Short mmCIF file of C-alpha atoms in Angstrom, two decimals:
data_model
loop_
_atom_site.label_atom_id
_atom_site.label_comp_id
_atom_site.label_asym_id
_atom_site.label_seq_id
_atom_site.Cartn_x
_atom_site.Cartn_y
_atom_site.Cartn_z
CA MET A 1 -12.86 7.14 15.27
CA SER A 2 -14.80 4.38 16.94
CA GLU A 3 -14.13 0.72 16.26
CA LEU A 4 -13.50 0.13 12.57
CA GLY A 5 -14.12 -3.07 10.63
CA PRO A 6 -12.21 -4.51 7.64
CA TRP A 7 -14.46 -2.84 5.05
CA GLU A 8 -14.03 0.54 6.70
CA TYR A 9 -10.27 0.17 6.67
CA ILE A 10 -10.44 -0.84 3.02
CA GLY A 11 -12.62 2.18 2.29
CA ILE A 12 -10.13 4.56 3.94
CA PHE A 13 -7.17 3.14 2.03
CA VAL A 14 -8.90 2.88 -1.33
CA GLY A 15 -10.48 6.33 -0.94
CA THR A 16 -7.18 8.04 -0.14
CA LEU A 17 -5.30 6.09 -2.80
CA THR A 18 -7.90 6.95 -5.45
CA LEU A 19 -7.96 10.63 -4.53
CA SER A 20 -4.18 10.76 -4.62
CA LEU A 21 -4.12 9.07 -8.02
CA ILE A 22 -6.56 11.72 -9.27
CA LEU A 23 -5.10 14.80 -7.60
CA VAL A 24 -1.42 14.19 -8.34
CA PRO A 25 -1.82 14.34 -12.17
CA LEU A 26 -3.99 17.44 -11.75
CA ALA A 27 -1.28 19.03 -9.61
CA LEU A 28 1.28 18.05 -12.23
CA ARG A 29 -0.62 19.77 -15.03
CA PHE A 30 -1.30 22.85 -12.90
CA ALA A 31 2.39 23.10 -11.96
CA VAL A 32 3.42 22.89 -15.62
CA ARG A 33 0.93 25.59 -16.64
CA ARG A 34 1.99 27.89 -13.81
CA GLU A 35 5.67 26.97 -14.20
CA VAL A 36 5.94 25.72 -10.63
CA LEU A 37 9.01 23.73 -11.54
CA ASP A 38 12.32 22.66 -10.09
CA HIS A 39 14.99 23.59 -12.61
CA PRO A 40 18.36 21.91 -13.20
CA GLY A 41 21.31 23.74 -11.75
CA GLY A 42 24.13 23.62 -9.27
CA TYR A 43 25.09 20.05 -8.54
CA LYS A 44 21.62 18.57 -8.98
CA GLY A 45 21.64 15.70 -11.42
CA GLN A 46 18.33 16.32 -13.16
CA ALA A 47 18.30 16.90 -16.91
CA ALA A 48 15.06 18.90 -17.24
CA PRO A 49 12.60 20.91 -15.12
CA VAL A 50 10.25 18.77 -13.02
CA PRO A 51 6.93 19.98 -11.56
CA TYR A 52 6.36 20.43 -7.85
CA LEU A 53 3.04 20.34 -5.91
CA GLY A 54 2.85 16.57 -5.41
CA GLY A 55 2.93 17.20 -1.67
CA MET A 56 -0.14 19.43 -1.78
CA ALA A 57 -2.01 16.73 -3.71
CA MET A 58 -1.15 14.21 -0.99
CA LEU A 59 -2.30 16.61 1.72
CA GLY A 60 -5.58 17.19 -0.11
CA ALA A 61 -6.26 13.47 -0.53
CA PHE A 62 -5.42 12.76 3.11
CA THR A 63 -7.42 15.65 4.59
CA PHE A 64 -10.51 15.02 2.45
CA THR A 65 -10.59 11.30 3.28
CA ILE A 66 -10.00 11.71 7.01
CA GLY A 67 -12.49 14.58 7.20
CA GLY A 68 -15.13 12.46 5.46
CA ALA A 69 -14.43 9.48 7.69
CA ALA A 70 -14.69 11.65 10.82
CA LEU A 71 -18.06 12.99 9.68
CA LEU A 72 -19.39 9.48 9.00
CA ARG A 73 -17.91 7.96 12.16
CA PRO A 74 -17.18 10.77 14.65
CA PRO A 75 -14.43 9.72 17.06
CA PRO A 76 -15.80 9.28 20.58
CA SER A 77 -12.58 10.86 21.83
CA GLY A 78 -9.58 12.44 20.22
CA LEU A 79 -11.42 14.88 17.92
CA THR A 80 -9.31 17.78 19.21
CA ASP A 81 -6.17 15.70 18.75
CA LEU A 82 -7.20 14.94 15.18
CA LEU A 83 -7.84 18.60 14.36
CA VAL A 84 -4.50 19.62 15.86
CA MET A 85 -2.68 16.95 13.84
CA LEU A 86 -4.35 18.07 10.62
CA GLY A 87 -3.64 21.70 11.48
CA GLY A 88 0.04 21.01 12.15
CA ALA A 89 0.38 18.98 8.97
CA SER A 90 -1.29 21.75 6.94
CA LEU A 91 0.94 24.42 8.49
CA LEU A 92 4.12 22.55 7.63
CA ALA A 93 2.87 21.76 4.13
CA LEU A 94 2.21 25.47 3.60
CA VAL A 95 5.65 26.44 4.92
CA GLY A 96 7.17 23.77 2.68
CA LEU A 97 5.28 25.09 -0.32
CA ILE A 98 6.58 28.62 0.30
CA ASP A 99 10.06 27.16 0.60
CA ASP A 100 9.59 25.35 -2.72
CA LEU A 101 8.41 28.52 -4.46
CA ARG A 102 10.52 31.25 -2.85
CA GLY A 103 13.10 29.58 -0.64
CA LEU A 104 13.18 29.82 3.15
CA GLY A 105 16.04 29.51 5.55
CA ILE A 106 16.46 26.48 7.78
CA THR A 107 15.58 28.66 10.80
CA ILE A 108 12.06 29.34 9.55
CA ARG A 109 11.41 25.69 8.70
CA LEU A 110 12.65 24.53 12.09
CA ALA A 111 10.64 27.22 13.89
CA ALA A 112 7.47 26.12 12.09
CA THR A 113 8.15 22.51 13.03
CA VAL A 114 8.64 23.46 16.68
CA VAL A 115 5.36 25.40 16.66
CA ALA A 116 3.54 22.37 15.19
CA ALA A 117 5.16 20.09 17.79
CA VAL A 118 4.19 22.36 20.70
CA ALA A 119 0.63 22.53 19.38
CA LEU A 120 0.60 18.76 19.18
CA TRP A 121 1.68 18.52 22.82
CA PHE A 122 -0.93 20.96 24.09
CA GLY A 123 -3.54 19.31 21.86
CA GLY A 124 -3.14 16.04 23.76
CA THR A 125 -0.69 14.14 21.55
CA GLY A 126 2.65 13.89 23.31
CA VAL A 127 5.29 11.59 24.70
CA LEU A 128 4.31 10.19 28.10
CA LEU A 129 7.57 8.71 29.30
CA PHE A 130 8.85 10.59 32.34
CA GLY A 131 5.65 11.87 33.92
CA ASP A 132 7.11 15.36 34.01
CA PRO A 133 5.40 17.82 31.61
CA TRP A 134 8.61 19.69 30.84
CA LEU A 135 10.63 16.57 30.07
CA ASP A 136 7.82 14.90 28.13
CA GLY A 137 7.04 18.12 26.27
CA GLY A 138 10.68 18.63 25.37
CA LEU A 139 11.01 15.04 24.15
CA THR A 140 7.84 15.49 22.08
CA VAL A 141 9.32 18.53 20.33
CA LEU A 142 12.65 16.74 19.80
CA TRP A 143 10.92 13.67 18.29
CA VAL A 144 8.67 15.68 15.97
CA VAL A 145 11.48 17.94 14.75
CA GLY A 146 13.83 14.98 14.28
CA ILE A 147 11.42 12.73 12.38
CA THR A 148 9.96 15.54 10.27
CA ASN A 149 13.37 16.63 9.06
CA ALA A 150 14.60 13.05 8.68
CA LEU A 151 11.82 12.41 6.11
CA ASN A 152 12.67 15.76 4.54
CA LEU A 153 16.31 14.76 4.15
CA LEU A 154 15.39 11.29 2.90
CA ASP A 155 13.79 12.73 -0.23
CA ASN A 156 17.04 12.57 -2.17
CA MET A 157 16.21 10.07 -4.91
CA ASP A 158 13.12 9.38 -7.02
CA GLY A 159 10.50 7.36 -5.15
CA LEU A 160 12.55 7.05 -1.97
CA SER A 161 10.85 9.22 0.66
CA ALA A 162 7.29 8.46 -0.48
CA GLY A 163 7.96 4.72 -0.61
CA VAL A 164 9.57 4.59 2.83
CA ALA A 165 6.76 6.74 4.26
CA ALA A 166 4.14 4.38 2.79
CA ILE A 167 5.90 1.36 4.32
CA ALA A 168 6.21 3.07 7.72
CA ALA A 169 2.56 4.17 7.67
CA TRP A 170 1.41 0.65 6.76
CA THR A 171 3.48 -0.72 9.65
CA PHE A 172 1.91 1.74 12.08
CA PHE A 173 -1.49 0.60 10.80
CA MET A 174 -0.67 -3.05 11.51
CA VAL A 175 0.62 -2.34 15.02
CA ALA A 176 -2.30 -0.03 15.87
CA ALA A 177 -4.97 -2.35 14.45
CA LEU A 178 -3.56 -5.32 16.38
CA ASN A 179 -3.72 -3.24 19.56
CA GLY A 180 -7.23 -1.83 19.01
CA GLN A 181 -6.12 1.76 18.37
CA TYR A 182 -8.57 2.65 15.65
CA LEU A 183 -7.77 6.35 15.27
CA VAL A 184 -4.06 5.66 14.74
CA ALA A 185 -4.87 2.73 12.45
CA GLY A 186 -7.21 4.80 10.29
CA LEU A 187 -4.83 7.74 10.03
CA SER A 188 -1.92 5.43 9.20
CA LEU A 189 -3.85 3.70 6.45
CA ALA A 190 -4.90 7.03 4.95
CA LEU A 191 -1.29 8.23 5.00
CA ALA A 192 -0.13 5.03 3.32
CA GLY A 193 -2.80 5.45 0.64
CA CYS A 194 -1.92 9.04 -0.29
CA ALA A 195 1.82 8.24 -0.35
CA ALA A 196 1.24 5.17 -2.53
CA GLY A 197 -0.91 7.19 -4.94
CA PHE A 198 1.80 9.82 -5.26
CA LEU A 199 4.44 7.12 -5.73
CA ARG A 200 2.70 6.09 -8.95
CA HIS A 201 4.10 9.27 -10.54
CA ASN A 202 7.29 9.59 -8.48
CA LEU A 203 9.08 6.31 -9.21
CA PRO A 204 12.22 6.63 -11.36
CA PRO A 205 12.13 8.59 -13.58
CA ALA A 206 9.88 10.90 -11.55
CA LYS A 207 7.24 12.95 -13.34
CA ILE A 208 6.54 15.11 -10.27
CA TYR A 209 8.22 15.92 -6.95
CA MET A 210 6.54 16.20 -3.57
CA GLY A 211 8.64 19.23 -2.62
CA ASP A 212 9.25 20.34 0.94
CA ALA A 213 5.46 20.59 1.24
CA GLY A 214 5.14 16.83 0.87
CA SER A 215 8.13 15.66 2.88
CA LEU A 216 7.33 17.93 5.85
CA PHE A 217 3.70 16.76 5.77
CA LEU A 218 4.67 13.07 5.69
CA GLY A 219 7.35 13.48 8.35
CA PHE A 220 5.10 15.35 10.75
CA MET A 221 2.27 12.82 10.41
CA LEU A 222 4.60 9.85 10.93
CA ALA A 223 6.06 11.55 14.01
CA ALA A 224 2.56 12.18 15.39
CA LEU A 225 1.45 8.61 14.71
CA GLY A 226 4.52 7.26 16.50
CA ILE A 227 3.63 9.35 19.55
CA ARG A 228 -0.05 8.35 19.48
CA LEU A 229 0.82 4.65 19.41
CA ARG A 230 0.23 3.06 22.79
CA LEU A 231 1.31 -0.47 23.68
CA ASP A 232 0.30 -2.52 26.71
CA GLN A 233 3.91 -3.51 27.36
CA GLY A 234 4.82 0.05 28.25
CA PRO A 235 8.35 1.41 28.00
CA PRO A 236 10.92 0.56 26.82
CA ILE A 237 9.26 -1.70 24.21
CA ALA A 238 6.60 0.92 23.52
CA VAL A 239 9.42 3.41 22.86
CA LEU A 240 11.44 1.05 20.67
CA VAL A 241 8.57 0.14 18.31
CA PRO A 242 8.15 3.58 16.63
CA ILE A 243 11.93 3.96 16.48
CA LEU A 244 12.15 0.62 14.65
CA VAL A 245 9.38 1.63 12.26
CA LEU A 246 11.33 4.77 11.34
CA THR A 247 14.80 3.21 11.41
CA VAL A 248 15.60 4.02 7.76
CA PRO A 249 15.13 7.83 7.90
CA LEU A 250 16.74 8.01 11.34
CA LEU A 251 19.83 6.07 10.23
CA ASP A 252 20.13 8.08 7.02
CA THR A 253 20.04 11.34 8.96
CA GLY A 254 22.59 10.04 11.45
CA LEU A 255 24.88 8.83 8.67
CA VAL A 256 24.91 12.12 6.74
CA THR A 257 25.31 14.18 9.93
CA ILE A 258 28.30 12.19 11.15
CA SER A 259 29.82 12.06 7.67
CA ARG A 260 29.56 15.81 7.15
CA LEU A 261 30.93 16.66 10.58
CA HIS A 262 33.83 14.25 10.00
CA ARG A 263 34.63 15.96 6.69
CA GLY A 264 34.40 19.39 8.28
CA VAL A 265 31.19 20.21 6.40
CA SER A 266 28.12 21.74 8.02
CA PRO A 267 25.34 19.18 8.59
CA PHE A 268 23.02 21.72 6.96
CA GLN A 269 25.06 21.86 3.76
CA GLY A 270 23.73 19.51 1.08
CA SER A 271 25.96 16.78 -0.29
CA ALA A 272 25.62 13.47 -2.12
CA ASP A 273 26.39 11.44 0.98
CA HIS A 274 23.02 9.88 1.78
CA THR A 275 22.47 6.14 2.06
CA SER A 276 20.96 6.05 -1.42
CA HIS A 277 23.93 7.86 -2.99
CA ARG A 278 26.39 5.52 -1.28
CA LEU A 279 24.50 2.47 -2.54
CA VAL A 280 24.72 3.85 -6.08
CA ARG A 281 28.48 4.21 -5.62
CA THR A 282 28.71 0.50 -4.87
CA GLY A 283 27.59 -0.10 -8.45
CA MET A 284 23.82 -0.30 -8.01
CA THR A 285 21.36 1.43 -10.29
CA VAL A 286 19.08 4.09 -8.87
CA ARG A 287 16.17 1.66 -8.92
CA GLY A 288 18.33 -0.96 -7.21
CA ALA A 289 19.37 1.42 -4.44
CA VAL A 290 15.79 2.49 -3.79
CA THR A 291 14.67 -1.15 -3.74
CA VAL A 292 17.33 -2.10 -1.18
CA ILE A 293 16.20 0.73 1.09
CA TYR A 294 12.58 -0.39 0.67
CA VAL A 295 13.58 -3.89 1.77
CA ALA A 296 15.37 -2.47 4.82
CA ALA A 297 12.25 -0.43 5.71
CA ILE A 298 10.04 -3.52 5.35
CA ALA A 299 12.41 -5.60 7.50
CA SER A 300 12.54 -2.99 10.28
CA GLY A 301 8.75 -2.63 10.09
CA TRP A 302 8.22 -6.37 10.38
CA LEU A 303 10.54 -6.45 13.38
CA ALA A 304 8.52 -3.64 14.96
CA ILE A 305 5.31 -5.64 14.50
CA VAL A 306 6.90 -8.70 16.08
CA MET A 307 8.21 -6.63 18.99
CA SER A 308 4.79 -5.05 19.55
CA ARG A 309 3.38 -8.54 20.19
CA GLN A 310 6.11 -9.55 22.63
CA THR A 311 5.08 -10.07 26.23
CA ASP A 312 8.60 -10.98 27.30
CA ALA A 313 10.72 -7.84 27.62
CA VAL A 314 13.97 -9.78 27.30
CA SER A 315 12.95 -11.11 23.89
CA GLY A 316 12.14 -7.59 22.78
CA TYR A 317 15.54 -6.33 23.88
CA LEU A 318 17.27 -9.15 22.03
CA LEU A 319 15.38 -8.34 18.83
CA ALA A 320 16.28 -4.65 19.16
CA ALA A 321 19.93 -5.51 19.81
CA LEU A 322 20.01 -7.77 16.74
CA TRP A 323 18.60 -5.05 14.51
CA ALA A 324 20.94 -2.42 15.99
CA THR A 325 23.91 -4.68 15.24
CA MET A 326 22.78 -5.20 11.65
CA ALA A 327 22.17 -1.46 11.20
CA ALA A 328 25.61 -0.64 12.59
CA ALA A 329 27.21 -3.15 10.22
CA GLY A 330 25.36 -1.62 7.29
CA GLY A 331 26.42 1.86 8.32
CA TRP A 332 30.05 0.77 8.67
CA PHE A 333 29.93 -0.67 5.15
CA LEU A 334 28.36 2.43 3.62
CA VAL A 335 30.52 4.99 5.40
CA ARG A 336 33.43 4.05 3.14
CA PHE A 337 31.57 5.30 0.06
CA THR A 338 32.03 9.01 0.71
CA PRO A 339 31.48 11.76 -1.87
CA GLU A 340 34.49 12.21 -4.13
CA SER A 341 34.00 15.95 -3.73
CA HIS A 342 31.42 18.23 -2.21
CA HIS A 343 30.16 19.37 -5.60
CA GLU A 344 29.92 16.30 -7.74
CA PRO A 345 29.19 16.44 -11.47
CA PRO A 346 25.66 15.59 -12.61
CA SER A 347 24.97 11.90 -12.61
CA SER A 348 22.10 9.45 -12.70
CA LYS A 349 21.07 10.24 -9.15
CA ARG A 350 19.30 13.09 -7.48
CA LEU A 351 21.45 15.16 -5.19
CA ASP A 352 20.15 17.08 -2.24
CA HIS A 353 20.69 20.81 -2.30
CA GLY A 354 19.86 22.02 1.16
CA PRO A 355 19.57 21.26 4.84
CA ALA A 356 16.12 19.78 4.57
CA SER A 357 15.90 19.37 0.86
CA THR A 358 13.16 17.52 -0.87
CA SER A 359 14.28 18.57 -4.32
CA VAL A 360 17.16 16.22 -4.66
CA HIS A 361 16.87 15.37 -8.27
CA ARG A 362 18.14 13.03 -10.89
CA THR A 363 18.38 12.45 -14.57
CA ASN A 364 16.77 9.42 -16.14
CA PRO A 365 18.76 6.27 -15.25
#
């Protein structure tokens, strides 16, 4: 997209938000009619079946808005990159939808993510850190797989993954707009709009779930936007900014991985040991836990914006060190609130049920 003005940015956000607000209820009704539902069972805490397909509604709102914007204002460069990003997002949403409906193994989901990441690299969107195509390509795949599955794992409580994704996308918009990167800014704003529209029906108690289709779509797009972001300061500040934006899902994934390995449990085996579950164990309500994580996402996003404007590298390092210290302190506090057992009884929180689960459900608080 060429240079965009305030009204064009507003149009992208409002258009995607409105479409999402329209399509999500339609997807909800369709899912109920066709019985595309997530049913209670196992150690999930939900009390009744909840419709899926929220993720496909988000994808539809995002694709339609971005496609329309590209037709009205064709990007002078990056059209191939845009098509590859949309193709990768659609592929992962489709794989996620099949997983929601029939169940797929972790191997297939990871393989699809790797394929989308490789396509992204060859399509012109990749990490440019080492100057070596093999190293940069490998790091691109690692980043995309890591972020995509981190968002997938984060969907373990009503409103959590969509809200964090909306905050992260809005932060990417701010950083990109301030640095004159109009394609990244427009895509970020569209992603924030579709996630916010879905959130209207996903806040506790959720009326619809995004499913793996939604979390894989959001994770892949956030990973791609982080790669596309270019800052004049260059590395390492340019590397730290997207990491800061996505601190919450990265820390959550790290916490559950370390916790499960420490307990002798496979990292791919679901358990109620996410950040949100641990916050509930401190005595918070589900809404309170989700709000605290929102605040952490906003704080890390604000720090990323500040760092992106730094011209002094030392100041940037100090800011990153401060946030790393605070994150480590938070992790040390939460690590004490481990699951009482691997299969906990149903409670007022949604529990994840797989290695990259988006269907971590809850009963009404």
